Amino acid sequence: MSADDRTGADPADAARAMQEKADKARAEALERAAAAREAREETRRRKEATPPPAVRPTTPKAATPKGAAPEAAATHAAKPAATPKPAAEPAATPAPAKVAAPPKVAAPPKVAAPAKPAAPAKQAPSAAAKHAMDTVDMAIKAATAYERDDLVARLRTARTLLSDNSVRIPVVGEFKQGKSSLVNALVGLPICPVDDDIATAVPTEVRHAAAPTASATFEALPGSGGTGWTESIPPAEVATYASESGNPGNTRRLTSVTVGIDRPFLADGLVLVDTPGVGGLGGPNQSAVADLPRSHACLFVSDASRELTDAELRFLHAVAELCPTVIMVLTKTDLYPHWTRILERNRAHLQRAGVRLEIFGFSSELRMLAGAHRDEELEEESGAPQLVARLQRVREEAAHIAVRSVMIQVTSALGQLEAAARARRDALVDPARQEALVAQLTAAKERAEGLREKGTKWQSVLTDGFADITSNIDFDLRTRARAVQREAEETIEEGDPAKNWEEFTDWLRRRLATEAMENYALFVRRAKDVAVDVERHLDMEQSRITARAVDAPHETMARLALDVEFAPSGLRQSIKLPLLQKVFGGVIMLTMISNMAGLGIPMAAGLLVGGAMGFFGVREDRKKALEKRRTDAKAGVRKYVDDFINQVGKDSRDSIRHVQRELRTAWTGRVAELQRSSTAALAAAQSAVQAGKTDTGARERIEKDLESLGLVRARVDDLGEHLRRTAPGQPRREPAGRIS
């Protein structure tokens, strides 16, 4: 279809096409369900007389390879016990279009492409958010009346937290763990591409929209210094941009693809982000890691075929430092009937690693079948209700956090405005205390001015804290990198690097990237600790300042290269020529010696001796060649690790300076606010002394101002009480989606 045809397409045609695709998918689902029932019954008959085999125990470091679980081999094609049944009445769950991992990439139905990127649909804020926005607006009016433009700017910035109620949840994990299928099953449509090979090439955002829309965000041209651009794309061509088959190695230079669909699950602001497999959880696709500090929660996906690996445990430990809420989803439970054993062992591994998070079992296949057949029993068996309920709690928690943060800013601003009004009122009410009040306010003004001077306590805490962070982060990075280098050199010493060099370099990149991510998580945690210490010295906990997120060094890692070339080791170079040389030399030497001595040794004996000399000579040459390859490989590894330390270390130091500068600027601005407030209070008290002699209505006006500010504070208090009553409860730690 041409671009003109797509542009002129009728939305009704798009809806019909979507319905036809859903009907076709349902028919395919019925066929797959019938085949699954037959396979399940056959497996049950075969195993009826014996208990189920035990899962072979594994350790996190050397986990069972994918698909190697004993029960998986016997029941790979089996489905759970529940049989899909047509329901006369529709269930609460909407009927999604079913696509169950087809051999080719699935794509949404074709609809018209808008001329410009369509903005995501704006969801209506909650009642609490509306109340909070009205309260902020009242506070802004009060600050404007008092000519406090600094407070007005801060309150307007805080209000933006309420206008955007998007709750961002990236879905991360190793390759082929079911991330894209999980996103598709949650929204009930085959949005994200699914393939037998590596499917997702760039992060794919799935959010709510009134009509199907899609857009692609491109990287800026190298060296341009730009921020990139966004173009609309037909929703039917999402797979062409987002999948590895349509965009191999991200040759289109995309940063993300955004898809908008009208689904009730997304209507409250949830945004799911399907990410590329991170490949060892530290590979080249680390863009998912950079997104974690800006996310409300994270879904970590691992399938039920094996226990968590050591790399996954380390990744989860780092993610817990970067993201406020981490939820693990154990996928493909329909393929592994004894997935609860894997779940319990994973929980034990996490407990030993000191990582606390919830684990949910989930079957994307059963969820899609349940939607196609409107089967409540299959819906429950898939584990979807428990996971969906938990994600809804994430949305509620995010809304509570946003409202509470905004109310903290309003409370801080009200306190400064009330201080000036009370100072003026007190000066009018009790003229006898005017001198004492002015002296008190003068002292407060001097204390605020003292906070801006160099060498104050909070500035020393900030400077010393970030100096310690710089030293500790640099030492931690070097220690981690040298440990990986030693491990790499030991591995090289044990074999021939030329035989599996590509595999070895891939492992080395992943290991170093994992270490960089953990080092980055350490920096984020330490920066938060320093921020809390500074707040304590400034007594500003009610107006907490946080620096904006700093990206993980994934781009720096992508620029590193490990270039080592080995000499050819074929027969002609490494065996044939040295062998002929040794044999010929041995025969000539033995023949000449025998002729000179008159012994007359037969030629066959000379050939035998020459062959032996050739054999030992070739073996020695090969040993020397192997040692040279090992030496070259070690030199390449050392250079690569040195480049890693230098470049990632510089990136870390730049990030530390950036955060320190941003926090210092923010706190300096907040101290300036305090100074301005104390100055305003002092000026108000002094002016009240003069105005009280001639202006008889001054006291009445001040009382009205305080009454108005009191109404705003009452709204804040009411909202705070509402937040305490409706705060989301603590999540349960029980496994979800139990199969009977």
PDB file of N, CA, C and O in Angstrom, residues 155-183:
ATOM      1  N   LEU A 155       6.447  26.458  42.196  1.00  0.00           N
ATOM      2  CA  LEU A 155       5.130  25.831  42.257  1.00  0.00           C
ATOM      3  C   LEU A 155       4.644  25.418  40.872  1.00  0.00           C
ATOM      4  O   LEU A 155       4.003  24.363  40.720  1.00  0.00           O
ATOM      5  N   ARG A 156       4.940  26.210  39.875  1.00  0.00           N
ATOM      6  CA  ARG A 156       4.540  25.817  38.522  1.00  0.00           C
ATOM      7  C   ARG A 156       5.299  24.583  38.055  1.00  0.00           C
ATOM      8  O   ARG A 156       4.739  23.722  37.368  1.00  0.00           O
ATOM      9  N   THR A 157       6.556  24.500  38.410  1.00  0.00           N
ATOM     10  CA  THR A 157       7.317  23.292  38.082  1.00  0.00           C
ATOM     11  C   THR A 157       6.731  22.074  38.787  1.00  0.00           C
ATOM     12  O   THR A 157       6.622  20.995  38.196  1.00  0.00           O
ATOM     13  N   ALA A 158       6.361  22.240  40.050  1.00  0.00           N
ATOM     14  CA  ALA A 158       5.768  21.130  40.793  1.00  0.00           C
ATOM     15  C   ALA A 158       4.435  20.706  40.186  1.00  0.00           C
ATOM     16  O   ALA A 158       4.091  19.517  40.184  1.00  0.00           O
ATOM     17  N   ARG A 159       3.678  21.652  39.656  1.00  0.00           N
ATOM     18  CA  ARG A 159       2.367  21.327  39.095  1.00  0.00           C
ATOM     19  C   ARG A 159       2.473  20.386  37.900  1.00  0.00           C
ATOM     20  O   ARG A 159       1.545  19.622  37.603  1.00  0.00           O
ATOM     21  N   THR A 160       3.588  20.447  37.173  1.00  0.00           N
ATOM     22  CA  THR A 160       3.741  19.564  36.013  1.00  0.00           C
ATOM     23  C   THR A 160       3.754  18.097  36.409  1.00  0.00           C
ATOM     24  O   THR A 160       3.459  17.226  35.586  1.00  0.00           O
ATOM     25  N   LEU A 161       4.109  17.809  37.654  1.00  0.00           N
ATOM     26  CA  LEU A 161       4.072  16.416  38.109  1.00  0.00           C
ATOM     27  C   LEU A 161       2.653  15.861  38.107  1.00  0.00           C
ATOM     28  O   LEU A 161       2.462  14.643  37.991  1.00  0.00           O
ATOM     29  N   LEU A 162       1.680  16.746  38.238  1.00  0.00           N
ATOM     30  CA  LEU A 162       0.285  16.306  38.281  1.00  0.00           C
ATOM     31  C   LEU A 162      -0.362  16.285  36.901  1.00  0.00           C
ATOM     32  O   LEU A 162      -1.310  15.535  36.675  1.00  0.00           O
ATOM     33  N   SER A 163       0.125  17.115  35.992  1.00  0.00           N
ATOM     34  CA  SER A 163      -0.494  17.178  34.667  1.00  0.00           C
ATOM     35  C   SER A 163      -0.164  15.964  33.822  1.00  0.00           C
ATOM     36  O   SER A 163      -0.920  15.610  32.913  1.00  0.00           O
ATOM     37  N   ASP A 164       0.966  15.317  34.083  1.00  0.00           N
ATOM     38  CA  ASP A 164       1.345  14.109  33.346  1.00  0.00           C
ATOM     39  C   ASP A 164       1.249  12.919  34.293  1.00  0.00           C
ATOM     40  O   ASP A 164       2.071  12.746  35.185  1.00  0.00           O
ATOM     41  N   ASN A 165       0.233  12.081  34.087  1.00  0.00           N
ATOM     42  CA  ASN A 165       0.034  10.945  34.978  1.00  0.00           C
ATOM     43  C   ASN A 165       0.543   9.645  34.384  1.00  0.00           C
ATOM     44  O   ASN A 165       0.100   8.563  34.759  1.00  0.00           O
ATOM     45  N   SER A 166       1.477   9.738  33.437  1.00  0.00           N
ATOM     46  CA  SER A 166       2.047   8.524  32.846  1.00  0.00           C
ATOM     47  C   SER A 166       2.868   7.767  33.882  1.00  0.00           C
ATOM     48  O   SER A 166       3.642   8.363  34.635  1.00  0.00           O
ATOM     49  N   VAL A 167       2.700   6.462  33.909  1.00  0.00           N
ATOM     50  CA  VAL A 167       3.440   5.583  34.813  1.00  0.00           C
ATOM     51  C   VAL A 167       4.274   4.646  33.941  1.00  0.00           C
ATOM     52  O   VAL A 167       3.755   3.729  33.314  1.00  0.00           O
ATOM     53  N   ARG A 168       5.553   4.891  33.904  1.00  0.00           N
ATOM     54  CA  ARG A 168       6.456   4.194  32.979  1.00  0.00           C
ATOM     55  C   ARG A 168       6.978   2.916  33.619  1.00  0.00           C
ATOM     56  O   ARG A 168       7.551   2.949  34.716  1.00  0.00           O
ATOM     57  N   ILE A 169       6.813   1.790  32.910  1.00  0.00           N
ATOM     58  CA  ILE A 169       7.233   0.481  33.432  1.00  0.00           C
ATOM     59  C   ILE A 169       8.003  -0.251  32.333  1.00  0.00           C
ATOM     60  O   ILE A 169       7.406  -0.848  31.432  1.00  0.00           O
ATOM     61  N   PRO A 170       9.337  -0.220  32.346  1.00  0.00           N
ATOM     62  CA  PRO A 170      10.101  -1.002  31.369  1.00  0.00           C
ATOM     63  C   PRO A 170      10.064  -2.485  31.693  1.00  0.00           C
ATOM     64  O   PRO A 170      10.012  -2.887  32.862  1.00  0.00           O
ATOM     65  N   VAL A 171      10.092  -3.298  30.658  1.00  0.00           N
ATOM     66  CA  VAL A 171      10.107  -4.764  30.784  1.00  0.00           C
ATOM     67  C   VAL A 171      11.484  -5.221  30.324  1.00  0.00           C
ATOM     68  O   VAL A 171      11.835  -5.084  29.145  1.00  0.00           O
ATOM     69  N   VAL A 172      12.293  -5.740  31.243  1.00  0.00           N
ATOM     70  CA  VAL A 172      13.687  -6.056  30.953  1.00  0.00           C
ATOM     71  C   VAL A 172      13.947  -7.531  31.227  1.00  0.00           C
ATOM     72  O   VAL A 172      13.181  -8.198  31.914  1.00  0.00           O
ATOM     73  N   GLY A 173      15.065  -8.020  30.691  1.00  0.00           N
ATOM     74  CA  GLY A 173      15.453  -9.407  30.915  1.00  0.00           C
ATOM     75  C   GLY A 173      16.349  -9.891  29.796  1.00  0.00           C
ATOM     76  O   GLY A 173      16.635  -9.173  28.829  1.00  0.00           O
ATOM     77  N   GLU A 174      16.791 -11.145  29.909  1.00  0.00           N
ATOM     78  CA  GLU A 174      17.644 -11.755  28.909  1.00  0.00           C
ATOM     79  C   GLU A 174      16.880 -11.979  27.604  1.00  0.00           C
ATOM     80  O   GLU A 174      15.663 -11.815  27.535  1.00  0.00           O
ATOM     81  N   PHE A 175      17.619 -12.384  26.567  1.00  0.00           N
ATOM     82  CA  PHE A 175      16.999 -12.710  25.293  1.00  0.00           C
ATOM     83  C   PHE A 175      16.033 -13.883  25.446  1.00  0.00           C
ATOM     84  O   PHE A 175      16.280 -14.822  26.211  1.00  0.00           O
ATOM     85  N   LYS A 176      14.925 -13.808  24.691  1.00  0.00           N
ATOM     86  CA  LYS A 176      13.993 -14.921  24.530  1.00  0.00           C
ATOM     87  C   LYS A 176      13.436 -15.424  25.847  1.00  0.00           C
ATOM     88  O   LYS A 176      13.288 -16.628  26.064  1.00  0.00           O
ATOM     89  N   GLN A 177      13.130 -14.516  26.746  1.00  0.00           N
ATOM     90  CA  GLN A 177      12.498 -14.886  28.010  1.00  0.00           C
ATOM     91  C   GLN A 177      10.993 -14.623  27.997  1.00  0.00           C
ATOM     92  O   GLN A 177      10.306 -14.941  28.961  1.00  0.00           O
ATOM     93  N   GLY A 178      10.474 -14.037  26.911  1.00  0.00           N
ATOM     94  CA  GLY A 178       9.045 -13.792  26.815  1.00  0.00           C
ATOM     95  C   GLY A 178       8.647 -12.364  27.136  1.00  0.00           C
ATOM     96  O   GLY A 178       7.502 -12.128  27.532  1.00  0.00           O
ATOM     97  N   LYS A 179       9.552 -11.397  26.961  1.00  0.00           N
ATOM     98  CA  LYS A 179       9.225 -10.003  27.286  1.00  0.00           C
ATOM     99  C   LYS A 179       8.161  -9.450  26.348  1.00  0.00           C
ATOM    100  O   LYS A 179       7.164  -8.879  26.790  1.00  0.00           O
ATOM    101  N   SER A 180       8.378  -9.596  25.035  1.00  0.00           N
ATOM    102  CA  SER A 180       7.412  -9.066  24.072  1.00  0.00           C
ATOM    103  C   SER A 180       6.066  -9.767  24.198  1.00  0.00           C
ATOM    104  O   SER A 180       5.011  -9.126  24.116  1.00  0.00           O
ATOM    105  N   SER A 181       6.082 -11.071  24.405  1.00  0.00           N
ATOM    106  CA  SER A 181       4.827 -11.807  24.578  1.00  0.00           C
ATOM    107  C   SER A 181       4.098 -11.346  25.836  1.00  0.00           C
ATOM    108  O   SER A 181       2.862 -11.290  25.863  1.00  0.00           O
ATOM    109  N   LEU A 182       4.841 -11.022  26.882  1.00  0.00           N
ATOM    110  CA  LEU A 182       4.224 -10.529  28.109  1.00  0.00           C
ATOM    111  C   LEU A 182       3.513  -9.201  27.861  1.00  0.00           C
ATOM    112  O   LEU A 182       2.368  -9.011  28.292  1.00  0.00           O
ATOM    113  N   VAL A 183       4.168  -8.282  27.159  1.00  0.00           N
ATOM    114  CA  VAL A 183       3.535  -6.998  26.857  1.00  0.00           C
ATOM    115  C   VAL A 183       2.290  -7.207  26.008  1.00  0.00           C
ATOM    116  O   VAL A 183       1.229  -6.618  26.267  1.00  0.00           O
TER     117      VAL A 183
END
